[in-house]
Amino acid sequence: MSKLTPKASPDLKIQELDLSRNLIEDFREIKGIVSALKSLKALRLNGNRFQILPENKDWLMVLRQVKELCLDETYLSMATIESLVEQSGLTSLSLASNNLSTPFCGSENLSLLYLNLASNEYTALKGLTGLPTIFPSLETLSLRSNPLTNLEFPQAFANVLNLDVSSTLLSNFDALLPIPSAFPRLKSLLTTNTPLQSLPASNLHTIARIRTLTSLNHSRISPQERTNAELYYLTSIASELASVSETSSSDILHHHPRYPSLCSIHGAPPLNRPPSPTSDLPKPGTLAARLTTFTFYHPLRPSFPRIQKRLPRTLGIYALKGLVGRLFALRPMSLRLVWETGEWDPVPGSLDDEDEDDDDTRDRSKWARREIELVDGTRDVGFWIEGAEAVVRVELR
């Protein structure tokens, strides 16, 4: 390869050259090759172990004709990489599997559009501080197979449209929260082979949380899919809000910054909050929730006061009659207990269609109060009465 010179090969029109995994150790050999291939646009040097590095930046000017450069598994230092990029007119740069973990430095490069940092050692996006400034035109960024646990970033990649975070360690939906601010123009996202992807309805949550997405994991997002995802997301937020008190809502909404905008688009979902702990209503499943306040009265003894008792609805009819008999000093088996429901039923054959449709003008003579006798038997009181209050009339057989 050292014999390949512009004079020896004036007519070669090679545009792509792959020299990966060869025994090239001296960067000066690369200079000779690139100088001889005037049409060269893409150069792959993956897997080479360069021992003799550039001593000055002057000869690196020959790389300005190369637009795509691959340096995967070359283990070059960050300083060497920065000098290569600084002197080039690259539009695509691949630096996968180089054990990189330090931030980029150097002067601005306006031409780079694609950057591959897959299989390096970046644990957080903060390790790429300065990258948006150095590569302001960057459109595609690959961080695949890095041990990333979050995407928090103090700057914004203003022009990045495509982001690959597949095979990383993103574990929950909160890891997606920084994306709208860090990648305000993001269109395509890859999250395959991450703990995040194994969560229930992962794709729906991801689509709904990132407003600008048009593609997820190589699948185009249709308008209907986005609508369905956002409605599902709203429902899940409503479930979270309903599980806490109104004073704690701000803690929930902190994790869902899109909630106000989604409510303006689709309408606010109903919140079915349980009764407040300070409410007079008993908690479901407790003994208090199974109690009913009974009001007993005897119409033949108007001077006898009405008696109120809170009794469990699991009480049997015979036990209830025994209790009422003691309260009114009567023999239990001579009693007839009638529950006054407070509702009205029409008298059969006394109403025409007009009366049935107009409750405000109905004739009370054509209606009768609904009353239910608590007949003797082994059934519990709760078979008839389910409410928190009940009025029971005591009669003699």
mmCIF file of C-alpha atoms in Angstrom:
data_model
loop_
_atom_site.group_PDB
_atom_site.id
_atom_site.type_symbol
_atom_site.label_atom_id
_atom_site.label_comp_id
_atom_site.label_asym_id
_atom_site.label_seq_id
_atom_site.Cartn_x
_atom_site.Cartn_y
_atom_site.Cartn_z
ATOM 1 C CA MET A 1 0.000 0.000 0.000
ATOM 2 C CA SER A 2 2.923 2.310 0.500
ATOM 3 C CA LYS A 3 3.468 2.167 -3.265
ATOM 4 C CA LEU A 4 0.012 3.526 -3.987
ATOM 5 C CA THR A 5 0.709 7.120 -5.103
ATOM 6 C CA PRO A 6 -1.142 9.696 -7.196
ATOM 7 C CA LYS A 7 1.310 9.049 -10.071
ATOM 8 C CA ALA A 8 0.851 5.280 -9.935
ATOM 9 C CA SER A 9 -2.964 5.419 -9.924
ATOM 10 C CA PRO A 10 -4.175 8.600 -11.611
ATOM 11 C CA ASP A 11 -7.419 7.133 -12.962
ATOM 12 C CA LEU A 12 -8.819 5.288 -9.913
ATOM 13 C CA LYS A 13 -12.375 6.391 -9.131
ATOM 14 C CA ILE A 14 -12.757 4.593 -5.804
ATOM 15 C CA GLN A 15 -15.294 6.357 -3.568
ATOM 16 C CA GLU A 16 -15.504 3.838 -0.701
ATOM 17 C CA LEU A 17 -12.543 2.003 0.813
ATOM 18 C CA ASP A 18 -12.632 -0.548 3.655
ATOM 19 C CA LEU A 19 -9.269 -1.212 5.305
ATOM 20 C CA SER A 20 -10.750 -2.668 8.499
ATOM 21 C CA ARG A 21 -8.818 -5.200 10.595
ATOM 22 C CA ASN A 22 -5.564 -4.964 8.680
ATOM 23 C CA LEU A 23 -2.054 -4.586 10.084
ATOM 24 C CA ILE A 24 -1.746 -0.876 9.393
ATOM 25 C CA GLU A 25 0.072 0.767 12.300
ATOM 26 C CA ASP A 26 1.265 4.045 10.783
ATOM 27 C CA PHE A 27 -1.128 6.853 9.984
ATOM 28 C CA ARG A 28 1.280 8.028 7.269
ATOM 29 C CA GLU A 29 0.244 5.038 5.194
ATOM 30 C CA ILE A 30 -3.346 6.280 5.368
ATOM 31 C CA LYS A 31 -2.146 9.659 4.149
ATOM 32 C CA GLY A 32 -0.546 8.078 1.071
ATOM 33 C CA ILE A 33 -3.656 6.062 0.254
ATOM 34 C CA VAL A 34 -6.065 8.945 0.630
ATOM 35 C CA SER A 35 -3.809 11.250 -1.399
ATOM 36 C CA ALA A 36 -3.809 8.725 -4.251
ATOM 37 C CA LEU A 37 -7.590 8.287 -4.305
ATOM 38 C CA LYS A 38 -8.934 11.693 -5.268
ATOM 39 C CA SER A 39 -12.532 10.445 -5.447
ATOM 40 C CA LEU A 40 -12.514 8.766 -2.030
ATOM 41 C CA LYS A 41 -15.527 9.740 0.127
ATOM 42 C CA ALA A 42 -15.884 6.904 2.656
ATOM 43 C CA LEU A 43 -13.000 5.326 4.603
ATOM 44 C CA ARG A 44 -13.267 2.462 7.120
ATOM 45 C CA LEU A 45 -10.327 1.761 9.415
ATOM 46 C CA ASN A 46 -12.115 -0.373 12.018
ATOM 47 C CA GLY A 47 -10.042 -2.707 14.161
ATOM 48 C CA ASN A 48 -6.606 -1.350 13.190
ATOM 49 C CA ARG A 49 -4.113 -0.686 15.981
ATOM 50 C CA PHE A 50 -2.267 2.496 15.091
ATOM 51 C CA GLN A 51 1.095 2.806 16.830
ATOM 52 C CA ILE A 52 2.443 5.818 14.911
ATOM 53 C CA LEU A 53 0.006 8.702 15.276
ATOM 54 C CA PRO A 54 0.017 12.061 13.488
ATOM 55 C CA GLU A 55 2.743 14.371 14.821
ATOM 56 C CA ASN A 56 1.192 17.515 13.389
ATOM 57 C CA LYS A 57 -2.104 18.574 11.887
ATOM 58 C CA ASP A 58 -0.793 19.659 8.489
ATOM 59 C CA TRP A 59 -0.946 16.291 6.763
ATOM 60 C CA LEU A 60 -4.424 15.683 8.172
ATOM 61 C CA MET A 61 -5.666 18.219 5.641
ATOM 62 C CA VAL A 62 -5.694 15.379 3.076
ATOM 63 C CA LEU A 63 -8.664 13.919 4.987
ATOM 64 C CA ARG A 64 -10.828 16.871 4.041
ATOM 65 C CA GLN A 65 -11.997 15.040 0.942
ATOM 66 C CA VAL A 66 -13.298 12.112 3.082
ATOM 67 C CA LYS A 67 -16.903 12.567 4.199
ATOM 68 C CA GLU A 68 -17.478 9.268 6.056
ATOM 69 C CA LEU A 69 -14.865 7.918 8.485
ATOM 70 C CA CYS A 70 -15.164 4.757 10.610
ATOM 71 C CA LEU A 71 -12.731 4.272 13.488
ATOM 72 C CA ASP A 72 -14.510 1.522 15.440
ATOM 73 C CA GLU A 73 -12.305 -0.551 17.788
ATOM 74 C CA THR A 74 -9.196 1.501 17.074
ATOM 75 C CA TYR A 75 -8.870 2.661 20.703
ATOM 76 C CA LEU A 76 -7.522 6.045 19.688
ATOM 77 C CA SER A 77 -7.279 8.688 22.374
ATOM 78 C CA MET A 78 -9.879 11.422 22.510
ATOM 79 C CA ALA A 79 -7.193 13.980 21.663
ATOM 80 C CA THR A 80 -6.309 12.120 18.429
ATOM 81 C CA ILE A 81 -9.981 11.793 17.487
ATOM 82 C CA GLU A 82 -10.558 15.490 18.080
ATOM 83 C CA SER A 83 -7.597 16.430 15.865
ATOM 84 C CA LEU A 84 -8.928 14.214 13.057
ATOM 85 C CA VAL A 85 -12.374 15.740 13.278
ATOM 86 C CA GLU A 86 -11.113 19.298 13.556
ATOM 87 C CA GLN A 87 -9.148 19.116 10.276
ATOM 88 C CA SER A 88 -11.765 17.215 8.309
ATOM 89 C CA GLY A 89 -14.956 17.976 6.447
ATOM 90 C CA LEU A 90 -16.667 14.830 7.751
ATOM 91 C CA THR A 91 -20.421 14.392 7.582
ATOM 92 C CA SER A 92 -20.365 10.917 9.221
ATOM 93 C CA LEU A 93 -18.109 9.638 12.008
ATOM 94 C CA SER A 94 -18.246 6.218 13.707
ATOM 95 C CA LEU A 95 -16.364 5.700 16.972
ATOM 96 C CA ALA A 96 -18.029 2.518 18.262
ATOM 97 C CA SER A 97 -16.283 0.182 20.742
ATOM 98 C CA ASN A 98 -13.465 2.528 21.729
ATOM 99 C CA ASN A 99 -14.025 2.553 25.528
ATOM 100 C CA LEU A 100 -14.782 6.277 25.346
ATOM 101 C CA SER A 101 -16.182 7.926 28.466
ATOM 102 C CA THR A 102 -14.835 11.494 28.405
ATOM 103 C CA PRO A 103 -16.515 14.603 26.957
ATOM 104 C CA PHE A 104 -15.652 15.969 23.527
ATOM 105 C CA CYS A 105 -13.573 19.114 23.261
ATOM 106 C CA GLY A 106 -12.201 21.036 20.326
ATOM 107 C CA SER A 107 -13.365 23.586 17.819
ATOM 108 C CA GLU A 108 -16.723 23.730 16.080
ATOM 109 C CA ASN A 109 -17.451 21.390 13.174
ATOM 110 C CA LEU A 110 -20.438 22.495 11.118
ATOM 111 C CA SER A 111 -20.436 19.599 8.661
ATOM 112 C CA LEU A 112 -20.906 16.496 10.869
ATOM 113 C CA LEU A 113 -24.440 15.070 10.577
ATOM 114 C CA TYR A 114 -24.007 11.500 11.877
ATOM 115 C CA LEU A 115 -22.134 10.346 15.000
ATOM 116 C CA ASN A 116 -21.935 6.738 16.181
ATOM 117 C CA LEU A 117 -20.788 6.270 19.790
ATOM 118 C CA ALA A 118 -22.205 2.757 20.225
ATOM 119 C CA SER A 119 -20.650 0.266 22.679
ATOM 120 C CA ASN A 120 -18.617 2.798 24.627
ATOM 121 C CA GLU A 121 -18.610 3.548 28.362
ATOM 122 C CA TYR A 122 -20.960 6.515 28.726
ATOM 123 C CA THR A 123 -23.175 5.993 31.786
ATOM 124 C CA ALA A 124 -25.048 9.281 31.421
ATOM 125 C CA LEU A 125 -25.724 11.776 28.688
ATOM 126 C CA LYS A 126 -23.827 14.348 30.755
ATOM 127 C CA GLY A 127 -20.655 12.616 29.593
ATOM 128 C CA LEU A 128 -21.247 14.217 26.193
ATOM 129 C CA THR A 129 -21.192 17.776 27.496
ATOM 130 C CA GLY A 130 -20.024 20.153 24.767
ATOM 131 C CA LEU A 131 -21.125 17.905 21.924
ATOM 132 C CA PRO A 132 -24.017 20.169 20.795
ATOM 133 C CA THR A 133 -21.589 23.079 20.593
ATOM 134 C CA ILE A 134 -18.903 21.188 18.667
ATOM 135 C CA PHE A 135 -21.356 19.530 16.266
ATOM 136 C CA PRO A 136 -24.281 21.967 15.995
ATOM 137 C CA SER A 137 -25.523 20.400 12.731
ATOM 138 C CA LEU A 138 -25.693 16.860 14.124
ATOM 139 C CA GLU A 139 -28.853 15.036 13.005
ATOM 140 C CA THR A 140 -28.272 11.393 14.026
ATOM 141 C CA LEU A 141 -26.737 10.214 17.298
ATOM 142 C CA SER A 142 -26.242 6.553 18.228
ATOM 143 C CA LEU A 143 -25.585 5.640 21.866
ATOM 144 C CA ARG A 144 -26.524 1.989 21.458
ATOM 145 C CA SER A 145 -25.050 -0.515 23.948
ATOM 146 C CA ASN A 146 -23.715 2.129 26.331
ATOM 147 C CA PRO A 147 -24.427 1.637 30.067
ATOM 148 C CA LEU A 148 -26.739 4.659 30.042
ATOM 149 C CA THR A 149 -29.118 4.929 33.001
ATOM 150 C CA ASN A 150 -30.589 8.370 32.318
ATOM 151 C CA LEU A 151 -30.755 11.007 29.594
ATOM 152 C CA GLU A 152 -30.457 14.169 31.677
ATOM 153 C CA PHE A 153 -28.495 16.794 29.771
ATOM 154 C CA PRO A 154 -27.850 20.490 30.474
ATOM 155 C CA GLN A 155 -27.753 21.464 26.785
ATOM 156 C CA ALA A 156 -29.986 20.881 23.760
ATOM 157 C CA PHE A 157 -29.152 19.023 20.568
ATOM 158 C CA ALA A 158 -31.044 21.537 18.478
ATOM 159 C CA ASN A 159 -30.961 19.595 15.205
ATOM 160 C CA VAL A 160 -30.863 15.921 16.227
ATOM 161 C CA LEU A 161 -33.706 14.060 14.511
ATOM 162 C CA ASN A 162 -32.695 10.435 15.147
ATOM 163 C CA LEU A 163 -31.588 8.950 18.480
ATOM 164 C CA ASP A 164 -30.568 5.357 19.180
ATOM 165 C CA VAL A 165 -30.521 4.305 22.839
ATOM 166 C CA SER A 166 -31.215 0.607 22.231
ATOM 167 C CA SER A 167 -29.469 -1.985 24.431
ATOM 168 C CA THR A 168 -28.856 0.580 27.180
ATOM 169 C CA LEU A 169 -29.882 0.461 30.859
ATOM 170 C CA LEU A 170 -32.826 2.862 30.739
ATOM 171 C CA SER A 171 -35.165 1.239 33.241
ATOM 172 C CA ASN A 172 -38.301 3.368 33.598
ATOM 173 C CA PHE A 173 -40.418 6.012 31.906
ATOM 174 C CA ASP A 174 -38.860 8.799 33.982
ATOM 175 C CA ALA A 175 -35.691 8.215 31.937
ATOM 176 C CA LEU A 176 -37.570 9.706 28.964
ATOM 177 C CA LEU A 177 -38.430 12.956 30.747
ATOM 178 C CA PRO A 178 -35.301 14.896 29.583
ATOM 179 C CA ILE A 179 -35.793 13.991 25.899
ATOM 180 C CA PRO A 180 -38.190 16.847 24.920
ATOM 181 C CA SER A 181 -35.759 19.467 26.246
ATOM 182 C CA ALA A 182 -32.506 17.731 25.226
ATOM 183 C CA PHE A 183 -33.787 16.744 21.756
ATOM 184 C CA PRO A 184 -36.523 19.267 20.884
ATOM 185 C CA ARG A 185 -36.736 18.170 17.207
ATOM 186 C CA LEU A 186 -36.480 14.407 17.711
ATOM 187 C CA LYS A 187 -38.410 12.403 15.100
ATOM 188 C CA SER A 188 -37.080 8.829 15.400
ATOM 189 C CA LEU A 189 -36.203 6.906 18.572
ATOM 190 C CA LEU A 190 -34.850 3.386 19.128
ATOM 191 C CA THR A 191 -35.348 1.797 22.568
ATOM 192 C CA THR A 192 -35.228 -1.941 21.792
ATOM 193 C CA ASN A 193 -33.483 -4.345 24.193
ATOM 194 C CA THR A 194 -33.761 -2.016 27.176
ATOM 195 C CA PRO A 195 -35.455 -2.631 30.554
ATOM 196 C CA LEU A 196 -37.768 0.214 29.569
ATOM 197 C CA GLN A 197 -39.080 -1.775 26.613
ATOM 198 C CA SER A 198 -40.206 -4.623 28.878
ATOM 199 C CA LEU A 199 -42.562 -2.387 30.873
ATOM 200 C CA PRO A 200 -46.333 -2.702 30.207
ATOM 201 C CA ALA A 201 -47.554 -0.546 27.302
ATOM 202 C CA SER A 202 -44.018 0.773 26.805
ATOM 203 C CA ASN A 203 -44.581 1.971 23.232
ATOM 204 C CA LEU A 204 -47.813 3.770 24.152
ATOM 205 C CA HIS A 205 -46.123 5.647 26.990
ATOM 206 C CA THR A 206 -43.103 6.537 24.864
ATOM 207 C CA ILE A 207 -45.198 7.894 21.986
ATOM 208 C CA ALA A 208 -47.420 9.922 24.300
ATOM 209 C CA ARG A 209 -44.568 11.392 26.328
ATOM 210 C CA ILE A 210 -42.572 12.631 23.310
ATOM 211 C CA ARG A 211 -44.735 14.946 21.207
ATOM 212 C CA THR A 212 -42.379 15.231 18.213
ATOM 213 C CA LEU A 213 -41.889 11.499 17.537
ATOM 214 C CA THR A 214 -42.972 10.197 14.130
ATOM 215 C CA SER A 215 -41.143 6.844 14.310
ATOM 216 C CA LEU A 216 -40.479 4.434 17.172
ATOM 217 C CA ASN A 217 -38.245 1.380 16.800
ATOM 218 C CA HIS A 218 -38.371 1.608 12.993
ATOM 219 C CA SER A 219 -42.192 1.754 12.965
ATOM 220 C CA ARG A 220 -43.985 4.814 11.657
ATOM 221 C CA ILE A 221 -46.420 6.407 14.120
ATOM 222 C CA SER A 222 -49.766 7.084 12.445
ATOM 223 C CA PRO A 223 -52.076 9.884 13.662
ATOM 224 C CA GLN A 224 -54.492 7.265 15.022
ATOM 225 C CA GLU A 225 -51.700 5.502 16.917
ATOM 226 C CA ARG A 226 -50.663 8.791 18.488
ATOM 227 C CA THR A 227 -54.241 9.563 19.515
ATOM 228 C CA ASN A 228 -54.672 6.117 21.060
ATOM 229 C CA ALA A 229 -51.354 6.400 22.899
ATOM 230 C CA GLU A 230 -52.171 9.831 24.302
ATOM 231 C CA LEU A 231 -55.633 8.743 25.461
ATOM 232 C CA TYR A 232 -54.160 5.672 27.141
ATOM 233 C CA TYR A 233 -51.499 7.846 28.779
ATOM 234 C CA LEU A 234 -54.149 10.274 30.045
ATOM 235 C CA THR A 235 -56.103 7.398 31.548
ATOM 236 C CA SER A 236 -53.028 6.069 33.340
ATOM 237 C CA ILE A 237 -52.254 9.533 34.739
ATOM 238 C CA ALA A 238 -55.859 9.840 35.931
ATOM 239 C CA SER A 239 -55.513 6.502 37.743
ATOM 240 C CA GLU A 240 -52.401 7.765 39.506
ATOM 241 C CA LEU A 241 -54.075 11.036 40.448
ATOM 242 C CA ALA A 242 -57.158 9.225 41.735
ATOM 243 C CA SER A 243 -54.999 7.127 44.051
ATOM 244 C CA VAL A 244 -53.667 10.165 45.962
ATOM 245 C CA SER A 245 -55.218 13.178 47.626
ATOM 246 C CA GLU A 246 -55.634 16.428 45.734
ATOM 247 C CA THR A 247 -52.822 18.020 47.741
ATOM 248 C CA SER A 248 -50.415 15.357 46.459
ATOM 249 C CA SER A 249 -51.360 15.793 42.792
ATOM 250 C CA SER A 250 -48.382 18.042 42.075
ATOM 251 C CA ASP A 251 -45.990 15.203 42.964
ATOM 252 C CA ILE A 252 -47.663 12.987 40.360
ATOM 253 C CA LEU A 253 -47.852 15.675 37.669
ATOM 254 C CA HIS A 254 -44.140 16.405 38.091
ATOM 255 C CA HIS A 255 -43.527 13.087 36.323
ATOM 256 C CA HIS A 256 -46.041 13.883 33.575
ATOM 257 C CA PRO A 257 -45.212 17.331 32.132
ATOM 258 C CA ARG A 258 -47.424 16.730 29.066
ATOM 259 C CA TYR A 259 -50.598 16.318 31.141
ATOM 260 C CA PRO A 260 -51.871 19.931 30.783
ATOM 261 C CA SER A 261 -51.310 20.007 27.010
ATOM 262 C CA LEU A 262 -52.925 16.586 26.541
ATOM 263 C CA CYS A 263 -55.936 17.728 28.561
ATOM 264 C CA SER A 264 -56.300 20.730 26.255
ATOM 265 C CA ILE A 265 -56.223 18.408 23.221
ATOM 266 C CA HIS A 266 -58.366 15.495 24.406
ATOM 267 C CA GLY A 267 -60.138 16.901 27.455
ATOM 268 C CA ALA A 268 -59.392 16.194 31.104
ATOM 269 C CA PRO A 269 -60.117 12.590 32.164
ATOM 270 C CA PRO A 270 -62.520 11.999 35.080
ATOM 271 C CA LEU A 271 -60.853 11.515 38.456
ATOM 272 C CA ASN A 272 -62.671 9.003 40.657
ATOM 273 C CA ARG A 273 -60.933 9.691 43.924
ATOM 274 C CA PRO A 274 -61.893 7.611 46.974
ATOM 275 C CA PRO A 275 -63.435 9.483 49.919
ATOM 276 C CA SER A 276 -61.037 11.653 51.847
ATOM 277 C CA PRO A 277 -59.698 10.184 55.107
ATOM 278 C CA THR A 278 -61.467 13.063 56.897
ATOM 279 C CA SER A 279 -64.810 12.119 55.332
ATOM 280 C CA ASP A 280 -67.625 10.758 57.503
ATOM 281 C CA LEU A 281 -67.988 7.826 55.114
ATOM 282 C CA PRO A 282 -66.401 4.640 56.470
ATOM 283 C CA LYS A 283 -63.665 2.919 54.538
ATOM 284 C CA PRO A 284 -64.820 0.008 52.375
ATOM 285 C CA GLY A 285 -64.286 -3.401 53.926
ATOM 286 C CA THR A 286 -64.381 -2.183 57.536
ATOM 287 C CA LEU A 287 -67.015 -3.118 60.122
ATOM 288 C CA ALA A 288 -68.365 0.440 60.040
ATOM 289 C CA ALA A 289 -69.067 0.072 56.326
ATOM 290 C CA ARG A 290 -71.302 -2.914 57.100
ATOM 291 C CA LEU A 291 -73.426 -1.075 59.676
ATOM 292 C CA THR A 292 -76.872 0.435 59.069
ATOM 293 C CA THR A 293 -78.609 2.958 61.323
ATOM 294 C CA PHE A 294 -82.083 1.534 61.943
ATOM 295 C CA THR A 295 -84.947 3.750 63.149
ATOM 296 C CA PHE A 296 -87.725 1.660 64.747
ATOM 297 C CA TYR A 297 -91.182 3.053 65.583
ATOM 298 C CA HIS A 298 -94.555 1.630 66.606
ATOM 299 C CA PRO A 299 -97.503 3.460 64.977
ATOM 300 C CA LEU A 300 -99.903 2.239 67.691
ATOM 301 C CA ARG A 301 -97.753 3.772 70.385
ATOM 302 C CA PRO A 302 -97.219 7.376 69.197
ATOM 303 C CA SER A 303 -96.064 8.432 72.642
ATOM 304 C CA PHE A 304 -93.296 5.880 72.567
ATOM 305 C CA PRO A 305 -90.102 7.516 71.231
ATOM 306 C CA ARG A 306 -88.479 6.346 68.027
ATOM 307 C CA ILE A 307 -85.500 4.153 68.731
ATOM 308 C CA GLN A 308 -82.274 4.268 66.698
ATOM 309 C CA LYS A 309 -79.757 1.456 66.652
ATOM 310 C CA ARG A 310 -76.634 0.865 64.529
ATOM 311 C CA LEU A 311 -76.683 -2.791 63.606
ATOM 312 C CA PRO A 312 -74.656 -4.946 61.224
ATOM 313 C CA ARG A 313 -76.430 -6.019 58.057
ATOM 314 C CA THR A 314 -75.220 -9.557 58.731
ATOM 315 C CA LEU A 315 -77.761 -9.784 61.561
ATOM 316 C CA GLY A 316 -80.388 -12.466 61.000
ATOM 317 C CA ILE A 317 -84.135 -11.692 60.919
ATOM 318 C CA TYR A 318 -84.884 -13.733 64.034
ATOM 319 C CA ALA A 319 -82.108 -11.943 65.937
ATOM 320 C CA LEU A 320 -83.453 -8.595 64.760
ATOM 321 C CA LYS A 321 -86.973 -9.474 65.935
ATOM 322 C CA GLY A 322 -85.619 -10.552 69.307
ATOM 323 C CA LEU A 323 -83.862 -7.193 69.696
ATOM 324 C CA VAL A 324 -86.951 -5.192 68.659
ATOM 325 C CA GLY A 325 -89.109 -7.256 71.024
ATOM 326 C CA ARG A 326 -86.911 -6.280 73.959
ATOM 327 C CA LEU A 327 -86.908 -2.623 72.913
ATOM 328 C CA PHE A 328 -90.720 -2.443 72.733
ATOM 329 C CA ALA A 329 -91.491 -5.034 75.451
ATOM 330 C CA LEU A 330 -93.322 -7.270 72.966
ATOM 331 C CA ARG A 331 -93.123 -10.937 72.101
ATOM 332 C CA PRO A 332 -90.729 -11.258 69.113
ATOM 333 C CA MET A 333 -92.794 -13.833 67.222
ATOM 334 C CA SER A 334 -95.860 -11.585 67.364
ATOM 335 C CA LEU A 335 -94.079 -8.785 65.518
ATOM 336 C CA ARG A 336 -94.205 -7.799 61.888
ATOM 337 C CA LEU A 337 -91.290 -5.641 60.659
ATOM 338 C CA VAL A 338 -91.856 -3.436 57.591
ATOM 339 C CA TRP A 339 -89.057 -1.470 55.919
ATOM 340 C CA GLU A 340 -90.253 1.895 54.592
ATOM 341 C CA THR A 341 -88.009 2.485 51.605
ATOM 342 C CA GLY A 342 -89.115 6.102 50.986
ATOM 343 C CA GLU A 343 -89.763 5.344 47.326
ATOM 344 C CA TRP A 344 -93.062 5.445 45.419
ATOM 345 C CA ASP A 345 -94.592 2.854 43.101
ATOM 346 C CA PRO A 346 -97.585 3.376 40.775
ATOM 347 C CA VAL A 347 -100.844 1.723 41.721
ATOM 348 C CA PRO A 348 -101.539 -0.926 39.038
ATOM 349 C CA GLY A 349 -103.979 0.299 36.387
ATOM 350 C CA SER A 350 -104.219 3.813 37.808
ATOM 351 C CA LEU A 351 -101.766 5.592 35.487
ATOM 352 C CA ASP A 352 -101.880 6.422 31.825
ATOM 353 C CA ASP A 353 -98.827 7.050 29.653
ATOM 354 C CA GLU A 354 -98.899 10.806 30.203
ATOM 355 C CA ASP A 355 -98.737 10.426 33.974
ATOM 356 C CA GLU A 356 -95.815 8.026 33.752
ATOM 357 C CA ASP A 357 -93.795 10.488 31.694
ATOM 358 C CA ASP A 358 -94.446 13.496 33.944
ATOM 359 C CA ASP A 359 -93.318 12.934 37.523
ATOM 360 C CA ASP A 360 -93.847 16.570 38.536
ATOM 361 C CA THR A 361 -97.613 16.555 37.853
ATOM 362 C CA ARG A 362 -98.424 13.037 39.045
ATOM 363 C CA ASP A 363 -101.401 12.447 41.327
ATOM 364 C CA ARG A 364 -100.238 11.054 44.645
ATOM 365 C CA SER A 365 -103.506 9.101 44.939
ATOM 366 C CA LYS A 366 -102.316 6.959 42.073
ATOM 367 C CA TRP A 367 -99.034 6.158 43.795
ATOM 368 C CA ALA A 368 -98.221 4.049 46.838
ATOM 369 C CA ARG A 369 -95.195 4.031 49.102
ATOM 370 C CA ARG A 370 -92.932 1.077 48.527
ATOM 371 C CA GLU A 371 -92.765 -1.046 51.663
ATOM 372 C CA ILE A 372 -90.968 -4.343 52.152
ATOM 373 C CA GLU A 373 -91.735 -6.783 54.926
ATOM 374 C CA LEU A 374 -88.754 -8.433 56.548
ATOM 375 C CA VAL A 375 -90.211 -11.915 56.536
ATOM 376 C CA ASP A 376 -89.168 -14.606 58.944
ATOM 377 C CA GLY A 377 -86.331 -16.778 57.759
ATOM 378 C CA THR A 378 -82.622 -17.471 57.944
ATOM 379 C CA ARG A 379 -81.658 -14.612 55.625
ATOM 380 C CA ASP A 380 -79.594 -11.685 56.890
ATOM 381 C CA VAL A 381 -81.009 -8.174 57.053
ATOM 382 C CA GLY A 382 -78.555 -7.222 54.297
ATOM 383 C CA PHE A 383 -80.559 -9.331 51.840
ATOM 384 C CA TRP A 384 -83.135 -6.503 51.814
ATOM 385 C CA ILE A 385 -81.364 -3.461 53.191
ATOM 386 C CA GLU A 386 -78.022 -2.256 51.783
ATOM 387 C CA GLY A 387 -78.014 1.442 52.634
ATOM 388 C CA ALA A 388 -76.561 3.264 55.614
ATOM 389 C CA GLU A 389 -79.998 4.169 57.026
ATOM 390 C CA ALA A 390 -83.383 2.443 57.219
ATOM 391 C CA VAL A 391 -86.755 3.183 58.815
ATOM 392 C CA VAL A 392 -88.589 0.083 60.083
ATOM 393 C CA ARG A 393 -92.219 0.112 61.213
ATOM 394 C CA VAL A 394 -93.135 -2.297 63.998
ATOM 395 C CA GLU A 395 -96.565 -3.878 63.824
ATOM 396 C CA LEU A 396 -98.420 -6.684 65.616
ATOM 397 C CA ARG A 397 -99.659 -9.627 63.649
#
